[in-house]
Coordinates of C-alpha atoms and ligand atoms in Angstrom, one line a residue:
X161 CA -32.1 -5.6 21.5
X162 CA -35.4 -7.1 22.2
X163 CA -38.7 -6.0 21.7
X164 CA -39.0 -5.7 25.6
X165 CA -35.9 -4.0 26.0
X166 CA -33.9 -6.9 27.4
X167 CA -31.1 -8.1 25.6
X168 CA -27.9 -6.3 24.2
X169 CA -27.9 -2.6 22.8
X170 CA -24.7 -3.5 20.2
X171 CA -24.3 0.2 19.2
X172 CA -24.3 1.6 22.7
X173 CA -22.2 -1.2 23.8
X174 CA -19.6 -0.8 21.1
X175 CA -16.1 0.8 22.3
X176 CA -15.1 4.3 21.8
X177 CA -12.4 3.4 19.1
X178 CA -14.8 1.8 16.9
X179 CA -16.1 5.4 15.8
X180 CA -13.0 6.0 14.6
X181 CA -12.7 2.9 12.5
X182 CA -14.2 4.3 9.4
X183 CA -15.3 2.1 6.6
X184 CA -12.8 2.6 3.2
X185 CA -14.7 5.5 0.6
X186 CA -12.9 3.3 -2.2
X187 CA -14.5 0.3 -1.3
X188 CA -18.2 2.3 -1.8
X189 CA -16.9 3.4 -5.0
X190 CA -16.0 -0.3 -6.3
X191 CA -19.5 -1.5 -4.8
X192 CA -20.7 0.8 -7.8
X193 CA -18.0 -0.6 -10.3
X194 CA -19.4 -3.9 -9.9
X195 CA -22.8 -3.3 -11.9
X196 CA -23.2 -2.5 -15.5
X197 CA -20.0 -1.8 -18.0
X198 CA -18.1 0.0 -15.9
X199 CA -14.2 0.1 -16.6
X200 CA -12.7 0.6 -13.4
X201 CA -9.3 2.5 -12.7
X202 CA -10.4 2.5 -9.5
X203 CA -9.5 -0.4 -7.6
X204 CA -5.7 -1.1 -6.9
X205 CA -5.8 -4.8 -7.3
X206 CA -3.1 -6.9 -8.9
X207 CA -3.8 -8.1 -12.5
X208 CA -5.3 -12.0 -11.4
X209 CA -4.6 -13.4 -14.8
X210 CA -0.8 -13.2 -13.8
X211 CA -1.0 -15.0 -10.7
X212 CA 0.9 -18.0 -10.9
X213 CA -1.9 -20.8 -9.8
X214 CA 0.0 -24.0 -11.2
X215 CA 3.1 -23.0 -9.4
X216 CA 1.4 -22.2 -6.2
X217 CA -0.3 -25.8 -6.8
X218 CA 3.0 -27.3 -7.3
X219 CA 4.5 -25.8 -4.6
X220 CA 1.3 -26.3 -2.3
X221 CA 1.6 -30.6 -3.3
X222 CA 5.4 -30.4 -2.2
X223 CA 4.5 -28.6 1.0
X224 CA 2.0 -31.5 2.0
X225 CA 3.9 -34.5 0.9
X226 CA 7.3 -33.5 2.5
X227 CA 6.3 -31.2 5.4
X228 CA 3.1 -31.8 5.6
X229 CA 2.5 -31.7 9.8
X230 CA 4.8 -29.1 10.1
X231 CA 3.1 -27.1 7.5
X232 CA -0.1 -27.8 9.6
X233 CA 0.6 -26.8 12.7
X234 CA 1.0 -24.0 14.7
X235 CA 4.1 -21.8 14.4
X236 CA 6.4 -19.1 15.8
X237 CA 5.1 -15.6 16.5
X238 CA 8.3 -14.5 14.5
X239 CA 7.8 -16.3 11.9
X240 CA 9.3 -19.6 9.9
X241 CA 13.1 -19.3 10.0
X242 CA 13.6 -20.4 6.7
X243 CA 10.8 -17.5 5.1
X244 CA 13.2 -14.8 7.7
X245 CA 16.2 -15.9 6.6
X246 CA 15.5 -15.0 3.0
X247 CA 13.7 -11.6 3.8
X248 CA 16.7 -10.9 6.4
X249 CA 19.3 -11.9 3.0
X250 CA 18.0 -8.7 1.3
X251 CA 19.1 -6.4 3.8
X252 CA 21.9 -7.4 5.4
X253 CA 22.2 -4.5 7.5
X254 CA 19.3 -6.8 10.1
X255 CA 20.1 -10.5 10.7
X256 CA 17.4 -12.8 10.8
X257 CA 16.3 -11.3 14.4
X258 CA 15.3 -8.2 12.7
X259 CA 12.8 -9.6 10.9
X260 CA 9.1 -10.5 11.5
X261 CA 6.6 -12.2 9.6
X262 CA 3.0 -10.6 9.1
X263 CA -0.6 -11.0 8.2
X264 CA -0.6 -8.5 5.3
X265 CA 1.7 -5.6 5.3
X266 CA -1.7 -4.2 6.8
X267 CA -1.4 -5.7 9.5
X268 CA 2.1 -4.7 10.2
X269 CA 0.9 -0.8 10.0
X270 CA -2.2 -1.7 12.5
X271 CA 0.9 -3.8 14.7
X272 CA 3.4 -0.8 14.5
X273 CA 0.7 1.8 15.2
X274 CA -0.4 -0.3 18.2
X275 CA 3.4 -0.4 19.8
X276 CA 4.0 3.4 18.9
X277 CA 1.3 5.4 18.6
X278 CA -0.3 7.0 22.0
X279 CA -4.1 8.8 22.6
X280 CA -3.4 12.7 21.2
X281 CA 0.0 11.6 19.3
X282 CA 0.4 13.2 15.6
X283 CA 1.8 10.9 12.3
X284 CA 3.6 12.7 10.0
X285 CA 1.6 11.4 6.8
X286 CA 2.1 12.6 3.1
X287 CA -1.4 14.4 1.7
X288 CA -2.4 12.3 0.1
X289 CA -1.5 9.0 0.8
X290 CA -2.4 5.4 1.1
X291 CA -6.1 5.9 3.2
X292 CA -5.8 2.2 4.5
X293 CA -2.8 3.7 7.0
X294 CA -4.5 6.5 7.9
X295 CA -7.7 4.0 8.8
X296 CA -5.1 1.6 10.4
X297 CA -3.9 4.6 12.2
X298 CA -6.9 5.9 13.5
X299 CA -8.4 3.6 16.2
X300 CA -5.6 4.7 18.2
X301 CA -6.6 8.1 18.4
X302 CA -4.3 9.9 16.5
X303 CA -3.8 13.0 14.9
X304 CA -1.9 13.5 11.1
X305 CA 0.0 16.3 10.0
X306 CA -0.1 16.7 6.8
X307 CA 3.2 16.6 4.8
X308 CA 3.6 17.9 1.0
X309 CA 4.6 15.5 -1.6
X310 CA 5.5 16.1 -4.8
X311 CA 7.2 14.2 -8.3
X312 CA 10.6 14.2 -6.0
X313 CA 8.4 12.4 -2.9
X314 CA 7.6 13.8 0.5
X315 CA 9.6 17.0 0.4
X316 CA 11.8 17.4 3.6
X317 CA 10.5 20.7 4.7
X318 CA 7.3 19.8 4.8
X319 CA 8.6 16.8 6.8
X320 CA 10.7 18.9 9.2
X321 CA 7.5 21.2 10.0
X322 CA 5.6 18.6 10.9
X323 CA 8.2 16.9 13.5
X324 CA 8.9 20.6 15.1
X325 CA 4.5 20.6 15.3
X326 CA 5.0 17.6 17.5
X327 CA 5.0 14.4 15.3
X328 CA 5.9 10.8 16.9
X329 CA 5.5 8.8 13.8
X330 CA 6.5 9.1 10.4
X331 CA 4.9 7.0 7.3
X332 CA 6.5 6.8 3.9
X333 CA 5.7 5.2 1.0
X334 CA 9.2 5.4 -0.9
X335 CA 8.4 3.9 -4.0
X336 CA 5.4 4.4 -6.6
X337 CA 3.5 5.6 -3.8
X338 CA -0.2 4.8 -3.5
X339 CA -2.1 7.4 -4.9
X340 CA 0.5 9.6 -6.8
X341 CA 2.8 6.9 -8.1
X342 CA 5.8 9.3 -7.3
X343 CA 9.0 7.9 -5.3
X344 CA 11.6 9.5 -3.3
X345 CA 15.0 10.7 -4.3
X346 CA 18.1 9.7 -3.2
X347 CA 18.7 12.8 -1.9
X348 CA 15.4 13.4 -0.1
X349 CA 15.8 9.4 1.4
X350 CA 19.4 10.8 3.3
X351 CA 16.9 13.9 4.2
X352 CA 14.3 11.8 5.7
X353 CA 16.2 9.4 7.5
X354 CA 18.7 12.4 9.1
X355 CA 15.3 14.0 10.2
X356 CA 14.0 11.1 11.9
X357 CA 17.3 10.8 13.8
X358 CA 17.7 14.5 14.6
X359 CA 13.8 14.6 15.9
X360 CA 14.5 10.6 17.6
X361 CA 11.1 9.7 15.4
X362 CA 10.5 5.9 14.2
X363 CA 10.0 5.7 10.2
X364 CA 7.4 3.3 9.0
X365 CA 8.4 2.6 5.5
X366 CA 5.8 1.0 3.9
X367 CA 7.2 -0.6 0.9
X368 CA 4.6 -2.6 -1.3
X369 CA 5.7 -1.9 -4.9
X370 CA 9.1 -1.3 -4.4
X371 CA 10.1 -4.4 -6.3
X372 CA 8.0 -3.3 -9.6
X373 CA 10.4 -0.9 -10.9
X374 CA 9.9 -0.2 -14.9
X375 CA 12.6 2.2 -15.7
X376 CA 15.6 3.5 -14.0
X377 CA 18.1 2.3 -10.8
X378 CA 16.6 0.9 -7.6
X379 CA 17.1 3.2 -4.6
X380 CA 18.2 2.6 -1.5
X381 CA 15.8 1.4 1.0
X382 CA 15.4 3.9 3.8
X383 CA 15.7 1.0 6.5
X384 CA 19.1 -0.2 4.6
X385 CA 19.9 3.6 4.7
X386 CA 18.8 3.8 8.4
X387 CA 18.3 0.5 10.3
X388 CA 18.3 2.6 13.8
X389 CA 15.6 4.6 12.9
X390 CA 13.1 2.9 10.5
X391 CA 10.8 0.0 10.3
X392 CA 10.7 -1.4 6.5
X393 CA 7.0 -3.0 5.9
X394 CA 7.4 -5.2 2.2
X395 CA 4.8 -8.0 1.7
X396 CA 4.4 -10.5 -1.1
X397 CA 0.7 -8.9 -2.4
X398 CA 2.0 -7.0 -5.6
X399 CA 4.7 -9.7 -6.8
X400 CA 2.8 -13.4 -5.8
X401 CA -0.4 -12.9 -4.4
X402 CA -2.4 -11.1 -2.0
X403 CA -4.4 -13.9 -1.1
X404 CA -1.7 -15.5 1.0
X405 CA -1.8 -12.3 3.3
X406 CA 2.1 -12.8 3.9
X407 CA 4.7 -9.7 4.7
X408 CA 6.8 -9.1 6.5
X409 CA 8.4 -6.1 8.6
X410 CA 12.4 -5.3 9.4
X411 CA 13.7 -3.1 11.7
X412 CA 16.3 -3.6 14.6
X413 CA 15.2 -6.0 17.2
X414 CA 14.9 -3.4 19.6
X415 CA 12.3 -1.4 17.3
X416 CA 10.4 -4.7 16.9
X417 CA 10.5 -5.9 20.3
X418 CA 7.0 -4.8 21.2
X419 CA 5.9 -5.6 18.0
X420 CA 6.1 -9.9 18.8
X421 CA 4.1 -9.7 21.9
X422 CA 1.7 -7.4 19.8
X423 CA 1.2 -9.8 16.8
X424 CA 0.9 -12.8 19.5
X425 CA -1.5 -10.9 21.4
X426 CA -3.3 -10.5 17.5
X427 CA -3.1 -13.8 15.8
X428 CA -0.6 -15.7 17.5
X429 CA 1.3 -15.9 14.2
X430 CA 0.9 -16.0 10.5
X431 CA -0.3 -19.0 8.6
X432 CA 2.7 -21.8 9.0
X433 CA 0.8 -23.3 5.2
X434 CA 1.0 -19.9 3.4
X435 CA 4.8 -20.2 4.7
X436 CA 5.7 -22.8 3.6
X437 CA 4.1 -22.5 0.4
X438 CA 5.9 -19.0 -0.3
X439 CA 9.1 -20.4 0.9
X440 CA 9.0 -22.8 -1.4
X441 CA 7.9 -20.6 -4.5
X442 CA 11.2 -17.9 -3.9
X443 CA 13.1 -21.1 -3.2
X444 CA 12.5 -22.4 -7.0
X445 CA 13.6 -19.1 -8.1
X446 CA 9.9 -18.5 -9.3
X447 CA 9.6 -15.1 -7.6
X448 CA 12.1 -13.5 -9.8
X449 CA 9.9 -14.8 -12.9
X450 CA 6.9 -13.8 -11.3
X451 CA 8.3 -10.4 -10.6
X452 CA 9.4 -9.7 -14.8
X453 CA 6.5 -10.9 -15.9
X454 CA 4.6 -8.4 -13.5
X455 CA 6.7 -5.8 -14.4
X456 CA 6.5 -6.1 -18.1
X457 CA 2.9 -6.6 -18.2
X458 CA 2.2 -3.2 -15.9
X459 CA 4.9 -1.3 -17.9
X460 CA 2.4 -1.7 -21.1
X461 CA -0.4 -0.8 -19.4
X462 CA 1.4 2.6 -17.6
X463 CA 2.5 3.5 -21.0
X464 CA -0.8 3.0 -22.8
X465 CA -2.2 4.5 -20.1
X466 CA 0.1 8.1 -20.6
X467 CA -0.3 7.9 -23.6
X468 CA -4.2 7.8 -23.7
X469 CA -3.6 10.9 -21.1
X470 CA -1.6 12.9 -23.6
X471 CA -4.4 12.1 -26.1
X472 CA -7.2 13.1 -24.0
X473 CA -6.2 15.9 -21.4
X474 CA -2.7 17.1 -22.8
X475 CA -3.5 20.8 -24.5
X476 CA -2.4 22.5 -21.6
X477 CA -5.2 25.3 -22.0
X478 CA -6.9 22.5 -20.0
X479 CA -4.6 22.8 -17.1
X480 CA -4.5 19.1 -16.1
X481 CA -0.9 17.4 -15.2
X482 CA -0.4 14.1 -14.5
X483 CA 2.7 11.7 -12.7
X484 CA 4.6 10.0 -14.9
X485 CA 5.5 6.6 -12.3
X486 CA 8.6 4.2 -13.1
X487 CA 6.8 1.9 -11.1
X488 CA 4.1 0.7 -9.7
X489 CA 0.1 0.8 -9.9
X490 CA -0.8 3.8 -10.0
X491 CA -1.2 7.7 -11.6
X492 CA -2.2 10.6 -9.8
X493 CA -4.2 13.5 -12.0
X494 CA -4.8 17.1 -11.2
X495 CA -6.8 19.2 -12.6
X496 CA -7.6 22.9 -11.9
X497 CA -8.6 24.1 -8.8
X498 CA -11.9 24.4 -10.3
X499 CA -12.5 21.0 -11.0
X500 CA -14.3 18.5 -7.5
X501 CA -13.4 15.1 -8.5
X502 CA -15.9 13.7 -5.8
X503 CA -18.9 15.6 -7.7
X504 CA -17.7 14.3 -11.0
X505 CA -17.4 10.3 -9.9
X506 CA -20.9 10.0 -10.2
X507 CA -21.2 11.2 -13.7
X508 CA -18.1 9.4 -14.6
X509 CA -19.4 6.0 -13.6
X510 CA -22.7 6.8 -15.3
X511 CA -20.5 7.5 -18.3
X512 CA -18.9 3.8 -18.0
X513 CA -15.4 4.8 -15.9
X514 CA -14.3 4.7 -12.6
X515 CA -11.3 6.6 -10.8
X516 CA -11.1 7.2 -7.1
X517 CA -11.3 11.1 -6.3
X518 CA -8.4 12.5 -4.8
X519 CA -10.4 13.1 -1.4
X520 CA -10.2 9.6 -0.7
X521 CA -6.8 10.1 -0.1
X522 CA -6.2 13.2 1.9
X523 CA -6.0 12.9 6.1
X524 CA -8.0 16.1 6.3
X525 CA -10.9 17.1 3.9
X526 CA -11.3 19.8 1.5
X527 CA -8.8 18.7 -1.1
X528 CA -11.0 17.6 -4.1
X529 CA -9.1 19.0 -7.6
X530 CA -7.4 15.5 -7.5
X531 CA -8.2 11.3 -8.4
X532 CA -6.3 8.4 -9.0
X533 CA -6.5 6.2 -11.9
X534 CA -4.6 2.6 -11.7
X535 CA -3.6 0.8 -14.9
X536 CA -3.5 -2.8 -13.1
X537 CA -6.4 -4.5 -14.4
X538 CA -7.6 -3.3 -17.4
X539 CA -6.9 -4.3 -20.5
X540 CA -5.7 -2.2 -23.1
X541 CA -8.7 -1.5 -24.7
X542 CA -10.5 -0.6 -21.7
X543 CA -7.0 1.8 -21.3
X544 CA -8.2 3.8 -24.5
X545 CA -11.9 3.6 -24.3
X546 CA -12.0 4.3 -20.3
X547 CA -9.4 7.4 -20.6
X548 CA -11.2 8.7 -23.8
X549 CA -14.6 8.7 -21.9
X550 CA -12.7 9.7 -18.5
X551 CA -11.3 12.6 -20.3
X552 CA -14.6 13.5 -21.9
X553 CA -15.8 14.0 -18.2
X554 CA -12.4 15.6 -16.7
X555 CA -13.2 18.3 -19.7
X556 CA -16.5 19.2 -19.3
X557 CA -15.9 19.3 -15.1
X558 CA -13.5 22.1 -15.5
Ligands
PLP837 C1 0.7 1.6 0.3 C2 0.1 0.3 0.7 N1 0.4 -0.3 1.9 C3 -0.1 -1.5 2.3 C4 -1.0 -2.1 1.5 C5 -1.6 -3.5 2.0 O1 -0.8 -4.5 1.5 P1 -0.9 -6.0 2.1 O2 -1.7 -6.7 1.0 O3 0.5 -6.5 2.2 O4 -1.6 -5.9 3.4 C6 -1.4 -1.6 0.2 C7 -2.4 -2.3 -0.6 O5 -2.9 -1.8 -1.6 C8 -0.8 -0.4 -0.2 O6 -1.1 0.2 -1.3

């Protein structure tokens, strides 16, 4: 506004929802990563030194000198057929018209929420979970009951209390969730799924690190379990790159129905270039490659990362526990009851480490005993220094 008063008061102007669209606590806590020595745990990024820039450059030259004007032009709000025909080929329980491309498997929570979610409706969400759904969520004036999760997943009880309190949505990380790095059983996915039909409740299964699986057999999908009842969000950020902001979301047509006129309404559609480029990539087969490499180079840094744990915090006098993820980015401590994780980031970035307390994570506040430590990026020797000065911290803090 003006000196005079004339002129636009942006603040009083702004919409109602925008109080609701609260900025990301993690992002204030990599702000402080970014000065001095810090090693960070914090952060969940992909490990950049793996990303496949030759092939992407490769791929990006055949793109322009065979499809060039296709590749630069605008697209279908679905999606390119070819990219949709290889999502639909790994589940073949949706053709290709259960399938539709997004902006980031972000944008397909934000997209979902939009089409389902209501003023004063309640998501079912596991505490704690990923805080860029419940910020996704939010805007549309929502509630969240909270739903236990433990080493075994959400547990189905918890789950069932929840839908019999009134819950319209349910959202599931199945695999290495983000924070605790725990994934459902096979036995709790039949639970879920049989929930959401007996309570006629929509499944978003948000499914980013699915595919990074270190040890044991793949599990079902719950949208391959359940195409009736669930929409399956997977996105090519943790295997290729984030930086195309491509995924993609499958359901049945009729689940995503509203969900096309809503991404239209949003962005019309999602980059024809990045498309084509990724289209390309999984047709050369370099995915899979991608995808091993990934893998292998995480495993290392989980198990160095356990290790360091056992080192540091493992007398159990201490009363610290820890997941043990066969997948994924991420491990989820606890400490005593005693112990507030948000007081103790400070000291612990002074100290030249950086975690996200568990807060961060949790719909409702108050849960602080908690923090999440990701092994993406750092190297190994910031693994044993970090954790060694991490558990210096953790101790004294108790
Ligand atoms: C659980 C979860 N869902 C969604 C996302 C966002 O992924 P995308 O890059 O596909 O938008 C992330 C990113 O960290 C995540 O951890």
């Amino acid at each position: 506004m003006n000196s005079d008063g004339r002129g636009v008061n942006w603040s009083a102007r702004a919409a109602r929802r925008t109080t609701r669209l609260r900025p990301s606590s993690i992002r204030e806590i990599l702000k402080l990563t970014q000065t001095g020595e810090v090693i960070s745990f914090a952060g969940g990024l992909p490990a950049a030194e793996l990303f496949p820039v030759a092939a992407v450059r490769a791929a990006t030259d055949r793109v322009l000198t065979e499809r060039g004007r296709a590749a630069l032009q605008y697209s279908t709000t679905e999606g390119d057929a070819g990219l949709r025909e290889w999502i639909a080929a790994r589940h073949p329980q949706v053709g290709i018209d259960g399938v539709q491309v997004v902006s980031g498997s972000q944008q397909g929570l934000d997209l979902v929420a939009k089409c389902y979610l209501d003023p004063g409706d309640s998501v079912a969400v596991a505490a704690p979970t990923y805080p860029g759904a419940l910020r996704s969520f939010e805007p549309y004036e929502v509630r969240f009951q909270p739903v236990k999760i433990d080493d075994d997943g959400i547990v189905p009880e918890s789950l069932e209390a929840a839908l019999a309190a009134g819950s319209t949505l349910i959202y599931v990380i199945p695999n290495f969730d983000n924070p605790t790095g725990a994934s459902l059983s096979v036995e709790r996915r039949h639970a879920v799924v049989e929930l959401a039909r007996a309570y006629g409740v929509p499944i978003i299964e948000d499914d980013p690190y699915g595919e990074l699986r270190f040890d044991g057999a793949e599990l079902p999908r719950l949208v391959d379990l359940a195409p009736d009842v669930v929409i399956h969000a997977g996105t090519f950020s943790k295997t290729l790159v984030p930086g195309f902001r491509l995924a993609w979301l499958v359901g049945s047509p009729a689940a995503l129905d509203p969900v096309v006129r809503a991404k239209q309404a949003a962005d019309l559609h999602t980059s024809t270039f990045t498309q084509f480029i990724a289209l390309e990539i999984v047709r050369s087969g370099l995915l899979e490659e991608q995808v091993d490499k990934v893998r292998d180079h995480y495993r290392g840094r989980r198990d160095l990362m356990l290790d360091a744990l056992d080192r540091e915090l493992g007398d159990p006098a201490l009363g610290f526990r820890w997941t043990r993820p066969s997948g994924g980015m991420f491990i989820w401590v606890s400490g005593p009851d005693s112990l507030d994780t948000t007081a103790l980031a400070r000291a612990a970035i002074a100290a030249g480490v950086a975690y996200v307390p568990g807060e961060a994570f949790y719909p409702e506040p108050g849960q602080v005993s908690g923090l999440r430590l990701s092994y993406s990026v750092a190297s190994p020797d910031q693994i044993e220094s970090g954790i060694a000065r991490l558990g210096h911290i953790l101790r004294q803090g108790t």
